[in-house]
Coordinates of C-alpha atoms and ligand atoms in Angstrom, one line a residue:
Chain A
M21 CA -0.1 -0.1 -0.1
N22 CA 1.1 3.7 -0.1
N23 CA 0.5 5.7 2.8
Y24 CA 1.7 8.6 2.6
D25 CA 1.1 11.7 5.4
I26 CA 0.3 14.4 3.1
I27 CA -1.1 13.6 -1.2
V28 CA -0.3 16.9 -3.5
V29 CA -2.5 16.6 -6.3
G30 CA -0.6 19.1 -8.6
A31 CA 3.0 20.3 -8.6
G32 CA 2.2 24.3 -10.1
P33 CA 3.1 26.8 -8.1
A34 CA 0.7 26.6 -5.1
G35 CA 1.6 22.6 -5.2
V36 CA 5.1 22.6 -5.2
S37 CA 5.6 24.9 -2.1
A38 CA 3.0 23.1 -0.5
A39 CA 5.1 19.9 -1.0
L40 CA 7.6 21.0 0.4
E41 CA 6.9 22.9 3.3
M42 CA 5.0 19.8 4.5
S43 CA 8.3 17.7 3.7
Q44 CA 10.8 19.7 5.4
A45 CA 8.9 19.6 8.3
G46 CA 9.2 15.9 8.4
A47 CA 5.9 14.6 6.7
K48 CA 5.7 11.8 4.3
V49 CA 4.7 13.9 0.8
L50 CA 2.8 12.4 -2.1
L51 CA 3.0 15.0 -5.5
L52 CA 0.8 14.3 -8.2
D53 CA 0.6 15.8 -11.2
E54 CA -0.3 15.0 -15.2
Q55 CA 2.4 16.9 -17.1
S56 CA 5.9 15.2 -17.4
S57 CA 7.4 18.3 -15.4
P58 CA 6.6 20.7 -12.6
G59 CA 5.5 24.0 -12.7
G60 CA 2.2 23.8 -13.5
Q61 CA 0.5 26.6 -15.4
I62 CA 2.7 29.5 -15.2
Y63 CA 6.1 28.0 -14.8
R64 CA 5.2 24.9 -17.4
S65 CA 8.0 22.7 -18.9
I66 CA 10.6 25.2 -17.0
T67 CA 13.1 22.7 -15.9
K68 CA 13.7 21.6 -19.8
T69 CA 13.3 25.2 -21.7
S70 CA 16.1 26.2 -23.7
P71 CA 18.6 30.1 -22.9
E72 CA 16.3 32.2 -25.8
L73 CA 12.9 30.5 -25.0
L74 CA 13.9 31.6 -21.5
S75 CA 14.6 35.3 -22.4
A76 CA 11.1 35.4 -24.5
L77 CA 9.1 34.1 -22.2
G78 CA 10.3 37.0 -19.7
P79 CA 11.5 37.4 -15.5
S80 CA 8.1 36.6 -14.8
Y81 CA 8.1 32.9 -16.1
S82 CA 12.1 32.3 -15.1
E83 CA 11.6 33.4 -11.7
G84 CA 9.8 30.3 -11.5
A85 CA 12.5 28.2 -11.5
S86 CA 14.3 29.1 -7.8
L87 CA 11.1 27.5 -6.1
V88 CA 10.8 24.5 -9.2
N89 CA 14.3 23.6 -8.6
K90 CA 14.0 22.6 -5.0
L91 CA 11.7 20.3 -5.8
A92 CA 14.4 17.3 -6.9
P93 CA 16.9 17.8 -4.2
S94 CA 14.0 17.6 -1.7
K95 CA 12.0 14.4 -0.1
V96 CA 9.6 15.2 -1.9
H97 CA 8.2 11.9 -3.3
Y98 CA 7.5 13.2 -6.6
Q99 CA 5.4 11.3 -9.4
P100 CA 5.3 12.9 -13.0
C101 CA 2.7 11.5 -15.6
A102 CA 0.0 10.5 -13.1
T103 CA -3.4 11.8 -14.0
V104 CA -5.5 11.5 -10.8
W105 CA -9.2 10.5 -11.2
Q106 CA -10.6 9.0 -8.6
F107 CA -10.9 10.6 -5.4
G108 CA -12.3 9.6 -2.4
D109 CA -14.4 11.1 0.4
D110 CA -11.3 9.3 3.2
G111 CA -8.2 10.1 0.8
I112 CA -7.8 7.1 -1.2
L113 CA -6.7 8.4 -4.5
L114 CA -6.7 6.4 -7.7
Y115 CA -4.2 7.3 -10.6
S116 CA -3.0 6.5 -14.0
V117 CA 0.6 6.7 -15.6
D118 CA 0.5 5.2 -19.2
G119 CA -1.8 3.0 -18.6
Q120 CA -1.2 1.9 -15.5
V121 CA -3.4 2.3 -12.4
T122 CA -2.3 3.2 -8.8
Q123 CA -4.0 3.3 -5.8
A124 CA -2.7 5.3 -2.7
T125 CA -4.3 7.1 0.6
G126 CA -2.9 10.4 2.4
K127 CA -4.1 11.1 6.1
H128 CA -4.9 14.9 3.9
V129 CA -5.0 16.1 0.6
I130 CA -4.2 18.8 -0.4
L131 CA -5.8 20.6 -3.7
A132 CA -3.4 22.4 -6.1
T133 CA -5.3 21.6 -9.4
G134 CA -5.4 25.6 -10.6
A135 CA -7.5 27.0 -13.3
L136 CA -8.9 26.8 -16.5
E137 CA -9.4 29.9 -19.0
R138 CA -12.7 30.8 -19.3
P139 CA -15.1 30.0 -21.9
V140 CA -14.8 32.4 -24.6
P141 CA -18.2 31.2 -26.6
I142 CA -18.5 33.6 -29.6
P143 CA -19.8 32.5 -33.2
G144 CA -17.2 30.8 -34.7
W145 CA -15.2 30.2 -31.7
T146 CA -15.6 25.9 -32.4
L147 CA -13.4 26.7 -35.9
P148 CA -9.6 25.3 -36.3
G149 CA -7.3 27.8 -35.0
V150 CA -8.8 29.7 -32.9
M151 CA -7.7 28.4 -29.5
T152 CA -7.1 30.7 -26.3
A153 CA -4.2 32.9 -25.3
G154 CA -2.9 30.3 -22.9
A155 CA -3.3 27.1 -25.1
A156 CA -0.7 29.7 -27.3
Q157 CA 1.2 30.3 -24.5
I158 CA 1.6 26.9 -23.7
L159 CA 2.9 25.4 -27.0
L160 CA 5.0 28.1 -26.6
K161 CA 6.4 27.6 -23.5
S162 CA 6.4 23.0 -24.0
S163 CA 7.3 23.2 -27.8
G164 CA 9.1 26.4 -28.9
V165 CA 6.0 26.5 -31.7
V166 CA 4.1 30.5 -32.4
P167 CA 1.4 31.2 -34.0
E168 CA 1.9 33.7 -37.0
Q169 CA -0.1 36.6 -37.1
A170 CA -2.0 36.0 -34.6
V171 CA -4.9 37.9 -33.8
L172 CA -5.7 37.9 -29.9
A173 CA -9.1 39.0 -28.3
G174 CA -10.6 39.5 -25.4
S175 CA -9.8 40.7 -21.8
G176 CA -6.7 40.0 -18.8
P177 CA -3.7 40.6 -17.9
L178 CA -2.5 37.3 -19.9
L179 CA -3.7 39.5 -23.1
Y180 CA -0.7 41.6 -22.5
L181 CA 2.0 39.2 -21.5
L182 CA 1.4 36.8 -24.3
A183 CA 1.8 39.6 -26.8
T184 CA 4.9 40.9 -25.4
Q185 CA 6.2 36.7 -25.2
L186 CA 5.1 36.0 -28.8
I187 CA 7.0 39.5 -29.9
R188 CA 10.0 38.6 -28.1
A189 CA 9.9 35.2 -29.6
G190 CA 9.9 37.1 -33.5
S191 CA 6.4 36.3 -34.1
P192 CA 4.4 39.5 -33.1
P193 CA 0.8 39.3 -33.3
K194 CA -1.2 41.6 -36.1
A195 CA -3.3 42.9 -33.4
L196 CA -5.1 43.4 -30.1
V197 CA -8.6 43.3 -29.8
E198 CA -10.2 44.3 -26.2
T199 CA -13.2 44.1 -25.1
Q200 CA -11.9 46.0 -21.9
T201 CA -13.5 50.0 -21.9
T202 CA -13.0 53.0 -20.6
S203 CA -15.5 52.9 -17.8
D204 CA -14.1 49.3 -16.6
F205 CA -11.6 50.9 -16.2
I206 CA -13.0 53.7 -13.8
A207 CA -14.8 51.3 -12.5
A208 CA -11.7 49.4 -11.0
L209 CA -9.6 52.8 -9.9
R210 CA -12.1 52.3 -7.1
F211 CA -10.7 49.4 -5.8
L212 CA -7.2 49.9 -6.2
P213 CA -5.3 49.4 -3.5
R214 CA -2.6 51.7 -1.5
T215 CA -0.3 49.4 -1.4
F216 CA 3.3 48.6 -3.0
A217 CA 2.8 45.3 -3.7
A218 CA 0.1 46.9 -6.5
W219 CA 1.7 49.4 -7.6
K220 CA 4.7 47.2 -8.5
M221 CA 2.1 45.2 -10.6
M222 CA 0.2 48.6 -12.7
A223 CA 4.4 49.6 -13.2
K224 CA 4.6 45.6 -14.6
G225 CA 1.5 46.3 -16.7
L226 CA 2.3 49.9 -18.5
D227 CA 6.1 48.1 -19.2
L228 CA 3.8 45.7 -21.0
M229 CA 1.8 48.2 -22.8
R230 CA 4.5 50.0 -23.6
E231 CA 6.6 47.0 -25.2
I232 CA 3.4 46.0 -27.4
K233 CA 3.0 49.9 -28.6
K234 CA 7.2 49.8 -29.4
A235 CA 6.4 46.5 -31.6
G236 CA 3.7 48.7 -33.8
V237 CA 1.1 45.8 -32.7
P238 CA -2.6 47.8 -33.4
R239 CA -4.6 48.0 -30.1
Y240 CA -8.6 47.6 -30.9
K241 CA -10.7 49.1 -27.8
S242 CA -14.0 48.5 -26.7
A243 CA -14.5 45.8 -28.8
R244 CA -18.0 44.2 -29.3
D245 CA -19.8 41.2 -31.1
L246 CA -16.9 39.5 -31.8
T247 CA -17.4 36.6 -34.5
A248 CA -14.9 34.2 -35.9
I249 CA -15.4 34.3 -39.5
G250 CA -14.4 30.4 -42.2
T251 CA -16.6 27.0 -43.0
T252 CA -13.3 24.8 -42.0
Q253 CA -10.7 27.0 -41.2
V254 CA -10.7 30.7 -39.3
K255 CA -9.9 33.3 -41.7
A256 CA -11.3 36.7 -40.0
L257 CA -12.5 38.2 -36.6
T258 CA -15.0 40.9 -37.3
F259 CA -15.7 43.1 -34.5
E260 CA -16.8 46.6 -33.8
A261 CA -15.2 49.3 -31.9
K262 CA -16.3 52.8 -30.9
G263 CA -18.8 52.1 -33.5
I264 CA -17.2 51.3 -36.4
K265 CA -17.5 47.3 -37.8
H266 CA -13.6 46.0 -38.6
K267 CA -12.7 42.6 -40.2
L268 CA -8.7 41.3 -39.5
D269 CA -7.7 38.1 -41.5
C270 CA -6.4 35.7 -39.5
D271 CA -5.6 32.2 -39.5
S272 CA -5.1 32.3 -36.2
L273 CA -7.1 34.0 -33.2
L274 CA -6.6 33.7 -29.9
L275 CA -9.1 34.3 -27.4
H276 CA -9.3 35.0 -23.5
Q277 CA -11.2 36.4 -20.7
G278 CA -9.8 35.0 -17.6
V279 CA -9.0 32.0 -15.8
V280 CA -11.6 30.7 -13.0
P281 CA -10.9 27.9 -10.8
N282 CA -11.3 24.4 -12.0
T283 CA -14.1 23.2 -9.8
Q284 CA -14.1 19.3 -11.7
I285 CA -12.5 17.4 -8.5
S286 CA -14.1 20.0 -5.8
R287 CA -17.3 19.4 -7.7
S288 CA -16.7 15.0 -7.4
L289 CA -16.4 15.1 -4.3
R290 CA -19.7 16.9 -3.4
L291 CA -17.8 19.7 -1.4
E292 CA -19.5 23.2 -1.2
H293 CA -18.8 26.2 -3.0
R294 CA -20.2 29.3 -3.3
W295 CA -20.8 31.6 -5.9
N296 CA -18.1 34.5 -6.3
K297 CA -19.7 37.4 -7.8
R298 CA -16.8 39.1 -8.1
Q299 CA -15.0 36.7 -10.3
A300 CA -18.5 35.8 -11.7
C301 CA -18.0 32.1 -11.0
F302 CA -17.7 29.1 -8.3
H303 CA -15.1 28.7 -5.2
P304 CA -14.9 25.6 -3.6
F305 CA -15.8 26.6 -0.4
T306 CA -12.3 27.1 2.0
N307 CA -11.5 28.7 5.3
G308 CA -8.6 31.0 6.4
V309 CA -6.6 28.4 5.8
G310 CA -7.9 26.2 3.0
L311 CA -9.9 23.8 4.3
T312 CA -12.6 22.3 2.6
T313 CA -16.1 20.9 3.9
N314 CA -14.5 18.0 4.1
D315 CA -12.4 17.9 6.4
T316 CA -9.3 15.5 4.9
Y317 CA -9.3 17.5 2.1
S318 CA -7.7 21.7 1.5
I319 CA -7.8 23.3 -1.5
I320 CA -4.9 26.8 -2.6
G321 CA -3.9 28.5 -5.4
D322 CA -5.8 28.8 -8.3
G323 CA -8.5 26.1 -7.8
R324 CA -9.6 28.2 -4.7
A325 CA -10.2 31.6 -6.4
I326 CA -8.2 33.3 -8.4
G327 CA -5.5 35.2 -7.3
G328 CA -2.2 34.5 -9.3
A329 CA 1.5 32.3 -8.8
H330 CA 2.6 34.2 -6.2
V331 CA -1.1 34.3 -3.9
A332 CA -0.1 30.7 -5.0
V333 CA 3.0 29.9 -3.9
L334 CA 1.8 31.6 -0.1
E335 CA -0.8 29.5 -0.2
G336 CA 1.4 26.2 -0.5
Q337 CA 3.5 27.3 1.9
N338 CA 0.4 28.8 4.7
T339 CA -1.9 25.4 3.9
G340 CA 1.2 23.5 4.1
A341 CA 2.4 25.0 7.4
F342 CA -0.9 24.8 8.8
V343 CA -1.3 20.5 8.1
A344 CA 2.3 19.7 8.5
A345 CA 1.5 21.2 12.4
S346 CA -2.4 20.1 12.7
F347 CA -0.4 16.7 12.1
G348 CA 2.5 17.5 15.1
F349 CA 5.5 18.3 12.6
Q350 CA 7.5 20.7 13.6
V351 CA 6.7 23.9 12.0
D352 CA 7.4 27.6 13.9
P353 CA 3.8 28.1 15.5
D354 CA 3.8 32.1 14.2
R355 CA 4.8 30.8 10.6
V356 CA 1.0 30.0 10.0
F357 CA 0.1 33.5 10.9
K358 CA 2.9 35.7 9.5
L359 CA 1.8 34.1 5.7
L360 CA -1.7 34.9 6.6
K361 CA -0.5 38.8 6.8
I362 CA 1.5 38.2 3.3
L363 CA -1.4 36.7 1.8
E364 CA -3.9 40.1 3.2
K365 CA -1.6 42.2 1.1
E366 CA -0.5 40.4 -1.7
R367 CA -4.5 39.2 -2.5
A368 CA -5.3 43.1 -2.1
I369 CA -4.8 43.6 -5.5
R370 CA -7.8 41.0 -7.1
P371 CA -11.0 43.1 -6.7
F372 CA -8.8 45.9 -8.6
L373 CA -7.8 42.9 -11.5
D374 CA -11.1 41.6 -11.2
R375 CA -13.1 44.5 -12.0
L376 CA -10.8 45.9 -14.9
Y377 CA -11.2 42.7 -16.4
Q378 CA -14.7 41.5 -16.0
P379 CA -15.5 39.5 -19.0
P380 CA -18.7 42.1 -20.9
K381 CA -22.2 40.4 -21.0
E382 CA -21.9 39.2 -24.8
I383 CA -19.2 36.4 -23.0
L384 CA -21.0 35.3 -20.3
T385 CA -24.8 35.5 -21.4
P386 CA -23.6 34.6 -25.4
K387 CA -26.0 35.5 -28.4
D388 CA -28.3 32.5 -29.3
E389 CA -26.7 31.3 -32.8
T390 CA -23.9 30.9 -30.8
V391 CA -22.6 27.0 -29.5
V392 CA -21.9 26.9 -26.1
C393 CA -21.3 23.3 -25.2
R394 CA -18.9 22.3 -28.2
C395 CA -18.8 19.1 -27.6
E396 CA -22.6 17.9 -28.5
E397 CA -22.9 21.3 -30.0
V398 CA -25.6 22.8 -28.3
S399 CA -26.4 26.2 -29.2
A400 CA -27.1 29.3 -26.5
V401 CA -30.9 29.4 -28.2
D402 CA -31.7 25.6 -26.9
I403 CA -30.3 25.9 -23.4
R404 CA -32.6 29.2 -23.2
D405 CA -35.6 27.4 -24.8
Y406 CA -35.3 24.6 -22.1
A407 CA -35.6 26.9 -18.7
K408 CA -38.6 28.4 -21.1
I409 CA -40.3 24.5 -21.3
G410 CA -39.4 24.6 -17.8
C411 CA -35.6 23.5 -17.1
L412 CA -34.8 25.0 -13.9
G413 CA -30.4 24.0 -13.6
P414 CA -27.7 23.1 -15.1
N415 CA -28.0 18.6 -14.8
Q416 CA -31.7 18.8 -15.7
T417 CA -30.2 20.6 -19.2
K418 CA -29.1 16.4 -19.4
A419 CA -32.9 15.3 -20.2
F420 CA -33.8 18.2 -22.2
G421 CA -30.5 17.9 -24.9
R422 CA -26.9 16.9 -24.5
S423 CA -25.1 19.6 -23.0
G424 CA -22.5 19.3 -20.7
M425 CA -22.5 15.0 -22.1
G426 CA -19.7 15.3 -24.2
P427 CA -16.1 14.0 -23.2
C428 CA -14.9 17.4 -21.5
Q429 CA -17.4 17.0 -19.2
G430 CA -19.1 20.5 -19.0
R431 CA -15.4 22.4 -18.7
C432 CA -16.0 24.2 -21.4
C433 CA -20.0 25.2 -21.6
G434 CA -20.3 24.7 -17.4
L435 CA -20.3 28.6 -16.4
T436 CA -21.8 29.1 -19.6
V437 CA -25.4 26.9 -18.7
T438 CA -25.2 28.0 -15.5
E439 CA -24.9 32.1 -16.7
I440 CA -27.9 31.3 -19.5
L441 CA -30.4 29.4 -16.7
A442 CA -29.9 32.2 -14.0
S443 CA -30.7 35.2 -16.2
E444 CA -33.6 33.0 -18.0
N445 CA -35.1 32.1 -15.1
K446 CA -34.1 35.6 -12.8
L447 CA -32.3 32.9 -10.0
S448 CA -28.6 33.7 -9.0
Q449 CA -26.0 32.1 -10.1
Q450 CA -25.8 29.9 -6.4
E451 CA -29.3 28.8 -6.8
V452 CA -28.7 27.2 -10.3
G453 CA -25.8 26.1 -9.4
S454 CA -22.9 23.6 -12.1
Y455 CA -23.0 20.4 -13.4
R456 CA -22.9 17.1 -11.0
I457 CA -19.6 15.8 -12.0
R458 CA -18.8 12.1 -11.2
S459 CA -15.8 9.9 -11.3
P460 CA -13.8 9.2 -13.4
I461 CA -12.5 13.4 -13.3
K462 CA -10.7 11.8 -16.8
P463 CA -11.6 9.7 -19.2
V464 CA -10.1 6.8 -18.6
T465 CA -10.2 3.0 -20.4
L466 CA -12.1 0.1 -19.5
G467 CA -8.9 -1.5 -18.6
E468 CA -7.9 1.0 -16.0
I469 CA -10.6 0.6 -14.0
A470 CA -10.7 -2.8 -14.2
Q471 CA -6.9 -2.7 -12.4
A472 CA -8.3 -0.5 -10.1
D473 CA -11.1 -3.2 -8.6
D474 CA -8.2 -6.0 -9.4
D475 CA -7.0 -3.8 -6.5
N476 CA -9.5 -3.1 -3.7
Chain B
M1 CA -0.4 29.4 -39.2
F2 CA 2.6 27.9 -36.7
R3 CA 5.9 28.0 -36.9
R4 CA 8.7 26.1 -35.1
L5 CA 11.2 28.5 -33.6
K6 CA 15.0 27.1 -33.4
P7 CA 14.7 23.0 -32.7
Q8 CA 16.2 21.9 -29.7
G9 CA 16.5 18.1 -29.2
Q10 CA 16.5 15.2 -31.4
K11 CA 14.1 15.6 -34.7
I12 CA 12.4 12.4 -35.8
Q13 CA 9.4 11.2 -38.0
I14 CA 6.1 10.8 -36.8
F15 CA 2.8 9.6 -39.1
F16 CA -0.2 11.4 -39.2
D17 CA -2.7 9.0 -40.6
D18 CA 0.1 7.6 -42.9
Q19 CA 1.9 10.5 -43.9
E20 CA 5.1 11.6 -42.4
I21 CA 5.7 13.8 -40.3
E22 CA 8.8 16.0 -38.7
A23 CA 8.6 16.1 -35.4
I24 CA 10.9 17.1 -32.6
E25 CA 11.7 14.1 -30.1
G26 CA 10.0 14.7 -27.2
E27 CA 7.2 17.3 -28.2
N28 CA 4.4 18.3 -26.7
L29 CA 2.7 16.3 -30.3
A30 CA -0.3 18.2 -30.2
A31 CA 3.1 21.0 -31.0
A32 CA 4.1 18.5 -33.6
L33 CA 1.0 18.3 -35.6
L34 CA 0.0 22.0 -35.7
A35 CA 3.6 22.8 -36.5
A36 CA 3.2 20.1 -39.3
D37 CA 0.1 22.2 -40.7
V38 CA -2.5 19.7 -39.4
T39 CA -5.3 21.6 -39.3
H40 CA -8.1 18.4 -38.8
F41 CA -7.5 17.0 -36.0
R42 CA -11.1 15.2 -35.1
S43 CA -14.6 15.8 -36.4
N44 CA -17.6 16.3 -34.4
P45 CA -19.1 14.1 -33.8
V46 CA -22.9 16.1 -34.2
S47 CA -21.9 18.5 -36.8
K48 CA -18.8 16.5 -38.6
Q49 CA -17.5 19.4 -38.5
P50 CA -13.7 19.8 -38.1
R51 CA -12.0 20.6 -34.8
A52 CA -8.5 20.9 -33.5
P53 CA -6.8 21.9 -30.5
Y54 CA -8.9 24.8 -28.4
C55 CA -7.5 24.6 -24.9
M56 CA -3.7 22.8 -24.6
M57 CA -4.4 22.0 -21.5
G58 CA -6.4 18.4 -21.5
A59 CA -10.1 20.6 -21.2
C60 CA -11.5 20.7 -24.2
F61 CA -10.9 16.9 -25.2
E62 CA -11.1 18.5 -29.6
C63 CA -7.4 17.1 -29.9
L64 CA -8.6 14.0 -29.7
V65 CA -6.9 11.1 -32.2
E66 CA -6.0 7.8 -32.2
I67 CA -3.6 5.8 -31.2
D68 CA -2.7 2.2 -30.9
G69 CA -6.9 2.0 -31.1
Q70 CA -7.3 3.5 -29.2
S71 CA -8.8 7.7 -28.5
K72 CA -6.1 10.0 -26.9
Q73 CA -5.9 13.6 -26.1
A74 CA -2.6 14.5 -28.6
C75 CA -2.0 17.4 -26.2
M76 CA -1.2 15.2 -23.3
I77 CA 1.1 13.0 -25.3
E78 CA 4.4 13.4 -26.0
A79 CA 5.9 12.6 -29.7
T80 CA 7.9 10.0 -29.9
V81 CA 9.8 7.9 -33.0
G82 CA 7.4 6.2 -35.5
L83 CA 5.0 7.6 -33.5
K84 CA 1.3 6.1 -35.2
V85 CA -0.8 8.9 -35.1
G86 CA -4.5 8.7 -36.9
T87 CA -7.7 11.2 -36.8
L88 CA -10.6 8.8 -34.9
K89 CA -12.6 7.2 -37.0
D90 CA -15.4 6.2 -33.6
I91 CA -15.3 8.3 -31.2
S92 CA -18.4 6.6 -29.2
G93 CA -15.5 4.9 -26.7
V94 CA -14.4 8.4 -24.4
D95 CA -18.1 9.1 -23.9
D96 CA -18.6 9.1 -20.0
E97 CA -22.4 7.9 -20.2
Ligands
LIG30 C1 -3.2 28.4 -19.6 C2 -2.9 28.9 -18.7 C3 -2.0 29.3 -19.1 C4 -1.8 30.4 -17.7 N1 -0.3 31.2 -17.3 C5 0.0 32.1 -17.0 C6 1.6 33.0 -17.5 O1 1.5 32.8 -17.7 N2 1.5 34.2 -15.7 C7 0.5 34.4 -15.2 O2 1.0 34.9 -13.8 N3 -0.5 33.5 -14.8 C8 -0.7 32.9 -15.7 N4 -1.9 31.3 -15.4 C9 -2.9 31.5 -14.0 C10 -2.5 30.5 -13.5 O3 -3.0 30.0 -13.3 C11 -1.7 30.7 -11.8 O4 -1.0 32.4 -12.0 C12 -0.3 29.6 -11.5 O5 0.1 29.0 -12.6 C13 -1.7 29.2 -10.8 O6 -0.7 27.7 -10.0 P1 -1.3 26.3 -9.4 O7 -0.4 26.1 -8.5 O8 -3.0 27.7 -8.5 O9 -2.3 25.9 -10.5 P2 -1.1 25.1 -11.6 O10 0.1 26.0 -12.6 O11 -2.5 25.8 -12.7 O12 -0.6 24.3 -11.4 C14 -1.7 22.9 -11.5 C15 -1.4 21.5 -11.6 O13 -2.4 20.7 -11.6 C16 -2.4 19.5 -12.6 N5 -3.7 18.9 -12.5 C17 -4.5 19.6 -13.0 N6 -5.4 17.9 -12.2 C18 -5.0 17.4 -12.1 C19 -5.2 15.6 -12.1 N7 -6.5 15.4 -12.2 N8 -4.1 14.8 -11.9 C20 -3.0 15.3 -11.8 N9 -3.0 16.9 -12.0 C21 -3.8 17.7 -12.6 C22 -2.3 20.3 -14.2 O14 -1.0 19.4 -14.7 C23 -1.0 21.4 -13.4 O15 0.0 20.8 -13.8 C24 -3.0 30.4 -16.5 C25 -3.1 29.9 -16.3 C26 -3.5 29.1 -17.2 C27 -5.2 28.3 -17.4
LIG31 S1 -7.0 20.8 -27.1 FE1 -8.1 21.3 -25.4 S2 -8.1 18.8 -24.5 FE2 -6.4 19.0 -25.7

């Protein structure tokens, strides 16, 4: 049997720092991640990147090396290429490495499984050539592959970061089409905190804008009615900005509207979730140190609430220290409190960013003809029709049509279905709720399920 | 379209629907296919429309391909020497029903 004091799932900044914290305190820690190397989304492939790529990706990427490099010499049992697909209430997990199933038990499990990019349902978003901005970034980080003359569209800091990374890699985007408006900026200013960390972040943002301007990449602001045009491949993006209609030819369109916690695992465990209005998504309900409504599970990092990489590291240390201490391992008693104080400062910028990059209504509740469920090709009008004939919640939509029943298990349509049903039925998103998620949370073969049964 | 920056590592051959494609050993399979101008990874089973990678992080399943008779997410796999990849013939096996 594989018994551990603590199992951490996810080797991004949150998971790595939690695992290190607990292992240093003397705990026996297993760290599982489905990627082939540690780093998570932000520091993806950092242990393998070439020096040229490192300079294109910039300091916000390369700073991850100092954290991730601590993993190899540590006592943490790190298992890459491990997809965890079943999470038991009692801390028993099933994971597959190359088709081989292993069961592992933790007295406590920390979920550090991060975020997903918010779905960006615009007409034509299913066309080949339309991807998320994060997807293009993964291509760059993992394989040094770049889109040529891409159009970047949407909102959020990642859009500007990707633009500069593509510029430095020698493949500048054709244009930046931003849905953010001047009134978003003014509304956000109210939330600007008076902290040094906030100013530092603002300065970094302005540096990115300057770099984009210097490279001569045109920026369109307050864009509306975004539509991807094409039949078997995207050919253009059309939109309206400040009363003028635009058409930009492109065969690579990169969409982004921020990131949201990936709640598939926490849903499969039937943990309590709460709608967060500011981030327009569900958060698993946790206490100050990340403990969920099941005492065996904690959640840290962007899977808990969107806070960014620095918050993810601090939450990893904080929850790591707390969990280690609660199992009787040696931790400086003040550490948990000190970290909570730092976290409070580090999180202060979030309300400003959340308001500044708030997704527009046309993304949250898309126009009728827009495909919402990519797997089963269910459109917004279909969901609205279900609501008219009495459909109240996302699980019921499955009885009316097939939304959420394809291979992605609702990862790409869940939030949109919740938003549409809330707006049609005049209910809150909390009342509407979300899809029920069952194990396995990742597709596994019958052979893998049989192996798991044999082992039990 | 997509372009590979300065290739790092060993050049290898892989196959997509029996067509030989150049890849770099250990690079992401979806990236290798995109860099080789593959634009049609699978067809949506409902509309039969072509689809290609959307998220690159294992969430959307638009990159599903067939390897050794099984459907696999190309964005979660690395390219290895002589790997034979094909468009999916039957995707019913991945439905979670
Ligand atoms: C595509 C993408 C790109 C991003 N790029 C940036 C960026 O460049 N800069 C920035 O500041 N922020 C970026 N972000 C935001 C990012 O979420 C945070 O900054 C940071 O990575 C959060 O750290 P984390 O440790 O909470 O989660 P992550 O870094 O997301 O790490 C989660 C890890 O969990 C693993 N995992 C998930 N589910 C399972 C499972 N079932 N079994 C096994 N392993 C699993 C994943 O493989 C991943 O490595 C990006 C987000 C996304 C989605
Ligand atoms: S591209 Fe989304 S799962 Fe592979």
